[in-house]
Amino acid sequence: QPVDVIIIEYGLPYIPLAELISAARGVSRSIRFVVMSHDVVNARLALSAGADTFDSRNESPDRLLETLQRSEMK
């Protein structure tokens, strides 16, 4: 099954975010990455690593749904 969106927590141990994004995009350029974290300071770091969007884990589940719907439109 093709993957449309990958949702990942920022700062997971042993998972270098930029390398993960690069490897996945090597398989499919259309994969979108939503990076989540409790700390919104990580947003700039996640975006510079290649994430398409960042969402705070402090937001409601409805906010994540909105983010996913926006990522489908790209």
PDB file of C-alpha atoms in Angstrom:
ATOM      1  CA  GLN A   1       0.000   0.000   0.000  1.00  0.00           C
ATOM      2  CA  PRO A   2       1.354   3.434  -0.851  1.00  0.00           C
ATOM      3  CA  VAL A   3       1.905   5.799   2.051  1.00  0.00           C
ATOM      4  CA  ASP A   4       0.408   9.289   1.804  1.00  0.00           C
ATOM      5  CA  VAL A   5       1.266  10.762   5.201  1.00  0.00           C
ATOM      6  CA  ILE A   6       3.725   9.881   7.941  1.00  0.00           C
ATOM      7  CA  ILE A   7       3.029  11.257  11.415  1.00  0.00           C
ATOM      8  CA  ILE A   8       6.061  11.173  13.674  1.00  0.00           C
ATOM      9  CA  GLU A   9       6.971  12.502  17.091  1.00  0.00           C
ATOM     10  CA  TYR A  10       9.867  14.950  17.060  1.00  0.00           C
ATOM     11  CA  GLY A  11      12.930  13.762  18.937  1.00  0.00           C
ATOM     12  CA  LEU A  12      12.309  10.027  19.055  1.00  0.00           C
ATOM     13  CA  PRO A  13      15.514   8.304  20.109  1.00  0.00           C
ATOM     14  CA  TYR A  14      17.503   6.537  17.391  1.00  0.00           C
ATOM     15  CA  ILE A  15      15.410   8.071  14.587  1.00  0.00           C
ATOM     16  CA  PRO A  16      17.243  10.945  12.895  1.00  0.00           C
ATOM     17  CA  LEU A  17      14.350  12.923  11.455  1.00  0.00           C
ATOM     18  CA  ALA A  18      16.164  14.434   8.467  1.00  0.00           C
ATOM     19  CA  GLU A  19      17.495  11.012   7.411  1.00  0.00           C
ATOM     20  CA  LEU A  20      14.059   9.406   7.751  1.00  0.00           C
ATOM     21  CA  ILE A  21      12.431  12.104   5.644  1.00  0.00           C
ATOM     22  CA  SER A  22      15.159  11.922   3.006  1.00  0.00           C
ATOM     23  CA  ALA A  23      14.942   8.120   2.765  1.00  0.00           C
ATOM     24  CA  ALA A  24      11.142   8.108   2.526  1.00  0.00           C
ATOM     25  CA  ARG A  25      11.155  10.811  -0.126  1.00  0.00           C
ATOM     26  CA  GLY A  26      13.685   8.741  -2.055  1.00  0.00           C
ATOM     27  CA  VAL A  27      10.946   6.111  -2.344  1.00  0.00           C
ATOM     28  CA  SER A  28       8.096   8.548  -3.036  1.00  0.00           C
ATOM     29  CA  ARG A  29       8.275  12.323  -3.427  1.00  0.00           C
ATOM     30  CA  SER A  30       4.566  12.598  -2.631  1.00  0.00           C
ATOM     31  CA  ILE A  31       4.829  11.425   0.995  1.00  0.00           C
ATOM     32  CA  ARG A  32       3.868  14.195   3.430  1.00  0.00           C
ATOM     33  CA  PHE A  33       5.403  14.431   6.893  1.00  0.00           C
ATOM     34  CA  VAL A  34       3.501  15.751   9.897  1.00  0.00           C
ATOM     35  CA  VAL A  35       5.854  16.161  12.837  1.00  0.00           C
ATOM     36  CA  MET A  36       4.392  16.466  16.318  1.00  0.00           C
ATOM     37  CA  SER A  37       5.886  17.561  19.618  1.00  0.00           C
ATOM     38  CA  HIS A  38       4.888  18.954  22.990  1.00  0.00           C
ATOM     39  CA  ASP A  39       7.392  21.753  22.447  1.00  0.00           C
ATOM     40  CA  VAL A  40       6.471  24.187  19.660  1.00  0.00           C
ATOM     41  CA  VAL A  41      10.071  25.439  19.672  1.00  0.00           C
ATOM     42  CA  ASN A  42      10.822  22.258  17.724  1.00  0.00           C
ATOM     43  CA  ALA A  43       8.659  23.442  14.813  1.00  0.00           C
ATOM     44  CA  ARG A  44      11.468  25.322  13.079  1.00  0.00           C
ATOM     45  CA  LEU A  45      13.827  22.382  13.568  1.00  0.00           C
ATOM     46  CA  ALA A  46      11.286  19.917  12.163  1.00  0.00           C
ATOM     47  CA  LEU A  47      10.543  22.098   9.145  1.00  0.00           C
ATOM     48  CA  SER A  48      14.243  22.588   8.432  1.00  0.00           C
ATOM     49  CA  ALA A  49      14.637  18.788   8.566  1.00  0.00           C
ATOM     50  CA  GLY A  50      12.131  18.549   5.706  1.00  0.00           C
ATOM     51  CA  ALA A  51       8.761  18.142   7.423  1.00  0.00           C
ATOM     52  CA  ASP A  52       5.771  19.498   5.535  1.00  0.00           C
ATOM     53  CA  THR A  53       4.020  20.693   8.633  1.00  0.00           C
ATOM     54  CA  PHE A  54       4.290  20.701  12.402  1.00  0.00           C
ATOM     55  CA  ASP A  55       1.520  20.246  14.926  1.00  0.00           C
ATOM     56  CA  SER A  56       1.675  20.620  18.680  1.00  0.00           C
ATOM     57  CA  ARG A  57       0.700  17.544  20.657  1.00  0.00           C
ATOM     58  CA  ASN A  58      -1.064  19.960  23.000  1.00  0.00           C
ATOM     59  CA  GLU A  59      -3.719  20.625  20.350  1.00  0.00           C
ATOM     60  CA  SER A  60      -7.011  18.778  20.074  1.00  0.00           C
ATOM     61  CA  PRO A  61      -7.426  15.699  17.859  1.00  0.00           C
ATOM     62  CA  ASP A  62      -9.618  17.851  15.602  1.00  0.00           C
ATOM     63  CA  ARG A  63      -6.607  20.047  14.900  1.00  0.00           C
ATOM     64  CA  LEU A  64      -4.620  17.005  13.754  1.00  0.00           C
ATOM     65  CA  LEU A  65      -7.496  16.034  11.466  1.00  0.00           C
ATOM     66  CA  GLU A  66      -7.454  19.544   9.959  1.00  0.00           C
ATOM     67  CA  THR A  67      -3.686  19.275   9.451  1.00  0.00           C
ATOM     68  CA  LEU A  68      -4.076  15.939   7.687  1.00  0.00           C
ATOM     69  CA  GLN A  69      -6.834  17.298   5.459  1.00  0.00           C
ATOM     70  CA  ARG A  70      -4.609  20.255   4.498  1.00  0.00           C
ATOM     71  CA  SER A  71      -1.707  17.936   3.694  1.00  0.00           C
ATOM     72  CA  GLU A  72      -3.924  15.972   1.259  1.00  0.00           C
ATOM     73  CA  MET A  73      -4.431  19.099  -0.813  1.00  0.00           C
ATOM     74  CA  LYS A  74      -0.742  19.678  -1.554  1.00  0.00           C
TER      75      LYS A  74
END
